[in-house]
Coordinates of C-alpha atoms in Angstrom, one line a residue:
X9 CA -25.2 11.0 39.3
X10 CA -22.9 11.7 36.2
X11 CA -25.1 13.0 33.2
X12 CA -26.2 10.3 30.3
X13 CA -24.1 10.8 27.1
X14 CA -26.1 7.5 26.2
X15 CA -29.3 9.2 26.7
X16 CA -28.5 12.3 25.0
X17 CA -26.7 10.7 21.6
X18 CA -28.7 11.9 19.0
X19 CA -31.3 13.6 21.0
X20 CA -33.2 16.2 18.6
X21 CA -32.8 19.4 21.2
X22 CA -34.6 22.8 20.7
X23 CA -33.1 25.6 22.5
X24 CA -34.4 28.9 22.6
X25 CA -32.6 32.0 23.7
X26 CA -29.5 29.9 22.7
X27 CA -27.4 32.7 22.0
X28 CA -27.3 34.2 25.3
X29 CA -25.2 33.3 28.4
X30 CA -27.2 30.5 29.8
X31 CA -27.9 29.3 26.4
X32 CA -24.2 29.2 25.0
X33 CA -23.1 27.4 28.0
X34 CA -26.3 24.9 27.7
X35 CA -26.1 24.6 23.8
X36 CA -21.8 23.6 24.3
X37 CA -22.6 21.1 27.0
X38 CA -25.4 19.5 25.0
X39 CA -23.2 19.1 21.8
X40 CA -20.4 17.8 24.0
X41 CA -22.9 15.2 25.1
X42 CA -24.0 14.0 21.4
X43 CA -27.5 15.9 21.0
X44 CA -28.4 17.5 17.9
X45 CA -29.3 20.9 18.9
X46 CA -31.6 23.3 16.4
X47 CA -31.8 27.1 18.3
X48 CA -34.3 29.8 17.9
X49 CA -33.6 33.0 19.3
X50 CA -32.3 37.0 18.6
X51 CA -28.6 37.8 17.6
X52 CA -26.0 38.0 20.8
X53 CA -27.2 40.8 22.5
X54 CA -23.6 41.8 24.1
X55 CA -20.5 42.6 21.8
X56 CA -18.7 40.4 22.6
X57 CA -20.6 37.7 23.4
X58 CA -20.3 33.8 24.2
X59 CA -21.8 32.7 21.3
X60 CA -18.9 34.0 19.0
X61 CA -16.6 33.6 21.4
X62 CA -16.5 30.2 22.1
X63 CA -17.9 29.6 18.3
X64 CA -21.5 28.1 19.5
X65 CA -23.1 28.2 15.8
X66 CA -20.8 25.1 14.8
X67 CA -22.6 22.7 17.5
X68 CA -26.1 23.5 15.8
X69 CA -28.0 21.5 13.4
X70 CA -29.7 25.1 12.4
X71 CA -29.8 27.9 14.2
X72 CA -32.9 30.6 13.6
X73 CA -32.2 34.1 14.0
X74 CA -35.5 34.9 14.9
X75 CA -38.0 36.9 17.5
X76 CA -39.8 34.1 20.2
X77 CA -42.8 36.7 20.1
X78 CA -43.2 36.0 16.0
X79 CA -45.3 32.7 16.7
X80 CA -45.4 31.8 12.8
X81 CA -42.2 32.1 12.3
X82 CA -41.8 29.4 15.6
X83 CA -44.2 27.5 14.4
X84 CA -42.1 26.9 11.3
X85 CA -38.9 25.6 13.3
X86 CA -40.2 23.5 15.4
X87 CA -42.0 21.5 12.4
X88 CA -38.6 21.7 10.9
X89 CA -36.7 20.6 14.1
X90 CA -39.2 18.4 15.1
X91 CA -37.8 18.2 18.5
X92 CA -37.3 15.6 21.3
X93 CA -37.0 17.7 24.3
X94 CA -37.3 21.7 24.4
X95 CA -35.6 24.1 26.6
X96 CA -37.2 27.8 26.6
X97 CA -34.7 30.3 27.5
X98 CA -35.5 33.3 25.2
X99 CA -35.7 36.0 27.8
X100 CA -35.0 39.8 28.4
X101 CA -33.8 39.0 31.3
X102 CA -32.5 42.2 33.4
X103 CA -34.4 43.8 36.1
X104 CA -33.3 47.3 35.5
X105 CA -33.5 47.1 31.7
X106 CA -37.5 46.0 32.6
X107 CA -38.5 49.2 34.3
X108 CA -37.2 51.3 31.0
X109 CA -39.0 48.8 28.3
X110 CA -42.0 47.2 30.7
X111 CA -44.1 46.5 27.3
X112 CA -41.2 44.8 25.8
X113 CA -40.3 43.0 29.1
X114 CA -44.1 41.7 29.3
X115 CA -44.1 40.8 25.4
X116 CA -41.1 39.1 25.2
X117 CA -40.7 37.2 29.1
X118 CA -45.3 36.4 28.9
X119 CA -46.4 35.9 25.4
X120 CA -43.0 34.2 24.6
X121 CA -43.6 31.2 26.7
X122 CA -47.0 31.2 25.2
X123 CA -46.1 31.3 21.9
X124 CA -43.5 28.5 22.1
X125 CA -46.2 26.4 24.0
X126 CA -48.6 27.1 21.5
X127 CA -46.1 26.1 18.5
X128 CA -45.6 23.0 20.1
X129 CA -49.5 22.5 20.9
X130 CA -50.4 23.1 17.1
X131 CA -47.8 21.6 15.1
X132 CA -47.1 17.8 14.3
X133 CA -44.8 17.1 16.5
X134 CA -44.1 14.9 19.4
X135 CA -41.5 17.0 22.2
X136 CA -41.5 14.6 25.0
X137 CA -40.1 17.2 28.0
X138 CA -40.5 20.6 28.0
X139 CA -38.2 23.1 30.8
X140 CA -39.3 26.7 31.1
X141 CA -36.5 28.5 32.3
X142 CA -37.7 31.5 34.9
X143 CA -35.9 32.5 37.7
X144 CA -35.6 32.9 41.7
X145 CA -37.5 36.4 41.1
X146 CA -40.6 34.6 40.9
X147 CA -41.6 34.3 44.5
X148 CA -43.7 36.9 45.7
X149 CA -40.4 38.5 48.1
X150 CA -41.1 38.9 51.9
X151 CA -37.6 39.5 52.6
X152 CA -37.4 36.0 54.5
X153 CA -34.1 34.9 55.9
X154 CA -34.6 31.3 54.8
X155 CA -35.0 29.8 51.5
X156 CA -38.7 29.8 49.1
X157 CA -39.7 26.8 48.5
X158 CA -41.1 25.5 45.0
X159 CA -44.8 25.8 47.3
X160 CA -44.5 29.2 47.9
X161 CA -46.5 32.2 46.6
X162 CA -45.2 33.8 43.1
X163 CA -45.3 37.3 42.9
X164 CA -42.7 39.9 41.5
X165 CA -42.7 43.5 41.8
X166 CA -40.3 44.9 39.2
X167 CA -41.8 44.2 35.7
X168 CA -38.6 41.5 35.0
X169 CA -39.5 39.3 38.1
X170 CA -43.3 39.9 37.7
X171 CA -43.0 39.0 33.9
X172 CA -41.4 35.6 34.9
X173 CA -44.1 35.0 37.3
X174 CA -46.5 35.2 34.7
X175 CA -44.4 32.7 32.6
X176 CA -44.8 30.7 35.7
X177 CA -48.6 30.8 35.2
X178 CA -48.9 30.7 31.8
X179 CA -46.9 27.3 31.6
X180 CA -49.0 25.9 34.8
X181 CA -52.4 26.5 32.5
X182 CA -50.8 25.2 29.2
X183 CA -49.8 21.8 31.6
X184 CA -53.2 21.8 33.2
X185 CA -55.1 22.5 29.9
X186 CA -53.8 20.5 27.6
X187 CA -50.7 18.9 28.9
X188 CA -52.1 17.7 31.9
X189 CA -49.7 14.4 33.6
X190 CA -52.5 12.4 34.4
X191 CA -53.2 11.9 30.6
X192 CA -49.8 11.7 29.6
X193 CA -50.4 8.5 27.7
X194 CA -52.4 10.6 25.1
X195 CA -50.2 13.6 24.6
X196 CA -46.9 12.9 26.1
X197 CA -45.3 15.8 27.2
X198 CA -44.0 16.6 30.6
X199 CA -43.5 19.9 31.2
X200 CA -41.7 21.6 34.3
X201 CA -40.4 24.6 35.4
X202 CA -37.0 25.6 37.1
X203 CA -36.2 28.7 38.9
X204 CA -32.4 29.3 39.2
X205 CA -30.5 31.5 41.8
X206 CA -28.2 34.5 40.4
X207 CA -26.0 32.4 37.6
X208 CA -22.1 33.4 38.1
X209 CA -19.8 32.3 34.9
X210 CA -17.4 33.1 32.4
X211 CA -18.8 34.7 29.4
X212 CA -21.9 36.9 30.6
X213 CA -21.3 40.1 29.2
X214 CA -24.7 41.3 30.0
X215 CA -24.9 45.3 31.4
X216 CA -25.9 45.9 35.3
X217 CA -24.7 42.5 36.3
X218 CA -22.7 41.8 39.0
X219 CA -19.8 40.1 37.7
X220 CA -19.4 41.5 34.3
X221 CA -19.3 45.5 36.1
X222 CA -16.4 43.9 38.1
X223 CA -14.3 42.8 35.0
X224 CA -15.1 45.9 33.0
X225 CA -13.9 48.1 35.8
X226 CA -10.5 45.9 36.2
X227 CA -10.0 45.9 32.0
X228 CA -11.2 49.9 32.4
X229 CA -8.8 49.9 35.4
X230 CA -11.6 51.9 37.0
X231 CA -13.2 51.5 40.8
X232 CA -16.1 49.6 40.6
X233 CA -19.5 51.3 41.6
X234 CA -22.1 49.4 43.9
X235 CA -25.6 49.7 43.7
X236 CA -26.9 47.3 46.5
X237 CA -24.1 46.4 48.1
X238 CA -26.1 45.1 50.8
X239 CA -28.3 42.8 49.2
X240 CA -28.2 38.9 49.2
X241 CA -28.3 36.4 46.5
X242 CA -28.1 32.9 45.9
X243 CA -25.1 32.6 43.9
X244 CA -24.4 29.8 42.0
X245 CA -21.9 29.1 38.8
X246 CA -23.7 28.8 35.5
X247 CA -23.1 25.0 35.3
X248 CA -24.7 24.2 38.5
X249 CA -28.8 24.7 37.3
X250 CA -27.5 23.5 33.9
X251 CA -26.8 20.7 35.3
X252 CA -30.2 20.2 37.0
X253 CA -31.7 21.1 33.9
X254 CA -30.1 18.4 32.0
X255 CA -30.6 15.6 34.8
X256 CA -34.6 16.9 35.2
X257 CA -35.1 17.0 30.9
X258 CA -33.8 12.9 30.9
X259 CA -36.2 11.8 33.4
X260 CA -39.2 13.5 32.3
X261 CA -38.4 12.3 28.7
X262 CA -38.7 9.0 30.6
X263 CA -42.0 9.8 32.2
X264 CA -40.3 10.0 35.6
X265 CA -41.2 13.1 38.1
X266 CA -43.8 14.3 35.8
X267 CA -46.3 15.3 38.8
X268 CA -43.6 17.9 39.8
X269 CA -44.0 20.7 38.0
X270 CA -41.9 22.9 39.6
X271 CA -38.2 22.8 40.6
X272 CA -35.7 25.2 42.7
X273 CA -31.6 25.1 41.9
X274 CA -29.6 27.0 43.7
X275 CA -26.5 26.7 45.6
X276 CA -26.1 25.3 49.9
X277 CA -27.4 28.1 52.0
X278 CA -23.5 29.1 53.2
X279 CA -23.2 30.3 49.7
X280 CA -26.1 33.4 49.5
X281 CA -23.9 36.0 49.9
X282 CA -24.4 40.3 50.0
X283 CA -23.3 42.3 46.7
X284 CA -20.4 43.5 49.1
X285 CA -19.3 40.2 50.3
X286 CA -18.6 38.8 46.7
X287 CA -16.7 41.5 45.7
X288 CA -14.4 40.7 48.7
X289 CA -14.4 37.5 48.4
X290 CA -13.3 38.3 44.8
X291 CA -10.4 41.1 45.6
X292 CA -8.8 38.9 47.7
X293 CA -9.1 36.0 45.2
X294 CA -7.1 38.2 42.8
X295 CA -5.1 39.5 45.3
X296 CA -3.9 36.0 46.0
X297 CA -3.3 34.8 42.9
X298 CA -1.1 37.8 42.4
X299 CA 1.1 36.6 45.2
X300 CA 1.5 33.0 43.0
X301 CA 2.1 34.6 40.0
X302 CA 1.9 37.1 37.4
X303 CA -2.0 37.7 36.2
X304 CA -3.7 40.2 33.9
X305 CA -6.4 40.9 36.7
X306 CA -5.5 43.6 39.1
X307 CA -8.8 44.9 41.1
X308 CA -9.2 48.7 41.0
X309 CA -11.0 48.6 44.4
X310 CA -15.1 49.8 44.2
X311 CA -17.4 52.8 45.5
X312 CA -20.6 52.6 46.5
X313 CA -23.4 54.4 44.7
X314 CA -25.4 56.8 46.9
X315 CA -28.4 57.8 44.5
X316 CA -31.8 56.1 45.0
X317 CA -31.7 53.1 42.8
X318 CA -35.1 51.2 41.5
X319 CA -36.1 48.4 44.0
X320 CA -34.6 45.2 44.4
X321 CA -35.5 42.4 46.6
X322 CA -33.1 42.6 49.7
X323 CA -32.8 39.0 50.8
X324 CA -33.6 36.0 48.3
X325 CA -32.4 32.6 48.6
X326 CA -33.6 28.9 47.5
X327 CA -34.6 25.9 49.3
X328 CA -33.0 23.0 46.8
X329 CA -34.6 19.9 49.2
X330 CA -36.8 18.8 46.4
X331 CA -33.8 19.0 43.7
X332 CA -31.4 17.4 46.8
X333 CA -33.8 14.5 47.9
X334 CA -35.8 13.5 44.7
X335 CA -33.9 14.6 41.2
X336 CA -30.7 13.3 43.4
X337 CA -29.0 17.4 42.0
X338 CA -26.5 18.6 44.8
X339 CA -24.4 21.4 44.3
X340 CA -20.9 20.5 43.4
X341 CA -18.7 24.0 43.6
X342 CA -19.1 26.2 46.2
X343 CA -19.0 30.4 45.9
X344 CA -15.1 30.3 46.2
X345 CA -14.7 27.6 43.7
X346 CA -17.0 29.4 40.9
X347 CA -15.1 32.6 41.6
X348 CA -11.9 31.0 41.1
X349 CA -13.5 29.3 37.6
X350 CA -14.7 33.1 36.4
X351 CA -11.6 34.3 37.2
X352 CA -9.6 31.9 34.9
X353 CA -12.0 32.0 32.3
X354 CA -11.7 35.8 32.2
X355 CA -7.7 35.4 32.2
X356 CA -8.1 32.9 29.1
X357 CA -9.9 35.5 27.5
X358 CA -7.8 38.8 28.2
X359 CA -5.4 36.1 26.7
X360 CA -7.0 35.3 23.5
X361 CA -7.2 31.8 24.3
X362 CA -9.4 29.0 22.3
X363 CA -12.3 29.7 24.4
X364 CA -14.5 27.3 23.2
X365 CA -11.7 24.8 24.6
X366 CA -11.5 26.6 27.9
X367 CA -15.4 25.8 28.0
X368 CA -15.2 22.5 27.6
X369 CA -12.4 22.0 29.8
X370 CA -14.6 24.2 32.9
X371 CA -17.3 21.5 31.9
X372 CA -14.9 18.8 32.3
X373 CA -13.6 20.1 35.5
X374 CA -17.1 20.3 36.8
X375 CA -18.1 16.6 35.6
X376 CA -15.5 15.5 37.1
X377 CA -16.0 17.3 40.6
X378 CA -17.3 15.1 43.7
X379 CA -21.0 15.4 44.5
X380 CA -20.9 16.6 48.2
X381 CA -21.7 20.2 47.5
X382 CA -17.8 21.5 47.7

């Protein structure tokens, strides 16, 4: 199923967290679909960031530079947006950063989702869909060697993935209490949730991420340094959950799946890979495209860190039958594929390329890909 630019012409979209990663990416595919997209969220956090990079700012309607935890100041765009469909992406969203500021972490990830359900509870406006954006972190982790399902127990030990959890809970009472789909007739808004694997793309410039430490050690021509080389993650390029989001936002605008509240995208199950294995799997990517031609990329080769680092799940992955069977979302590039994207974007960049143009043209590339999962 090819996404609606019919649908989404002239949508009214409300983005939050639109200046990060996710939100750049999501905010560029939007505008390239014909939505009118107003965006609420803090300055970039990285320098540089995607946002300037690609120059985001021009495919907004507004854009508030604001904090999701100021609920009057919320309150105040989305009377002035007066949105359609919301997407809540305002996040701090690193595990590591969340054991230094828990308070902030909790503040931020908790009473964020309930201030932006609570602006759109109390103003006069009529958002059809609403998407909470958590994460796979959200599933209490038993170290299973098979994917959680959307069923499964939420938990989180780190205050990051415990925070989302509690986003989780907060937007299950909001659609129980006042949102609830059985009287959807009188309120009309759907609301869901969707829980992502570890997003992979050009342009996250976050700190203590996998994939940004790999192309600061090549620029730094440094070894890379490993923290859990052992661990597995469901990796997944940044346009894959977009995707999903997109497809899941039309049909609950449409009063389709609005009894699911809950929704899993992550890549197939070949594709949750160890720390270790990806940075293989990228070395030898580079390595090869060495041997085709002259690149900007050389890998410095990586160490692995031996002091005690704060705990991380060991094994997570997804189970994406729901998303497969019933939103009709299948994974279109596999773990080789995405790599091979990052690493071009990244070239474009060292390059000083248009990279707003190199964005669209990934998203084209992707459109255009066949739906069996590779």
């Amino acid at each position: 199923m090819d996404l609606n630019s019919n649908f989404w012409k002239n949508k009214r979209v409300f983005i939050t967290g639109h200046t990060g990663f996710k939100g750049s990416w999501l905010t560029i595919w939007l505008s390239q679909l014909g939505a009118e997209i107003r965006g609420y969220a803090l300055a970039p956090a990285t320098e540089p960031a995607l946002f300037d990079l690609a120059d985001v700012s021009k495919k907004l309607v507004s854009s508030n530079i604001a904090d999701i935890r100021d609920l009057d100041s919320l309150k105040k765009a989305i009377e002035f947006a007066k949105p359609d469909i919301v997407f809540h992406m305002a996040a701090q969203p690193l595990v590591r950063d969340s054991y230094t500021i828990p308070v902030e972490t909790f503040s931020i990830n908790v009473m964020g989702t309930v201030n932006i359900l609570e602006a759109i509870r109390t103003t006069q406006v009529n958002v059809k869909a609403f998407i909470n954006i958590t994460t796979d972190k959200v599933y209490e982790n038993r170290e299973w060697i098979w994917g959680y399902r959307e069923s499964d127990r939420l938990g989180g030990h780190d205050p990051y993935s415990n925070s989302k959890a509690c986003s989780e809970l907060v937007t299950s009472s909001y659609r129980n209490s006042y949102f609830h789909p059985k009287e959807l007739a009188r309120h009309e808004l759907a609301i869901a949730t969707v829980r992502a694997g570890n997003v992979i793309g050009g342009g996250d410039f976050a700190t203590d991420r996998l994939f940004p430490d790999i192309f600061r050690s090549i620029i730094a021509k440094k070894k890379l340094t490993l923290r859990n080389p052992l661990s597995i993650r469901p990796w997944q390029h940044v346009l894959e959950p977009l995707r999903g989001y997109i497809m899941l936002a039309e049909r609950l605008y449409k009063r389709e799946l609005v009894g699911i509240g809950n929704w899993n995208f992550g890549p197939n199950e070949i594709d949750a890979k160890s720390v270790e294995t990806i940075v293989k799997m990228l070395e030898k990517y580079i390595g090869h495209r060495q041997t085709q031609s002259p690149s900007v990329l050389n890998f410095p080769g990586y160490t692995v860190e031996a002091q005690t680092q704060v705990h991380e799940a060991h094994t997570l992955k997804l189970d994406i039958t729901q998303a497969k069977n019933i939103l009709g979302w299948i994974p279109r590039w596999n773990l080789e594929t995405a790599i091979g994207k990052i690493v071009d974007w990244t070239e474009s960049y060292l390059k000083n390329e248009n990279m707003e143009s190199v964005c669209l043209k990934q998203i084209q590339e992707y459109s255009e890909s066949s739906e069996q999962g590779y």
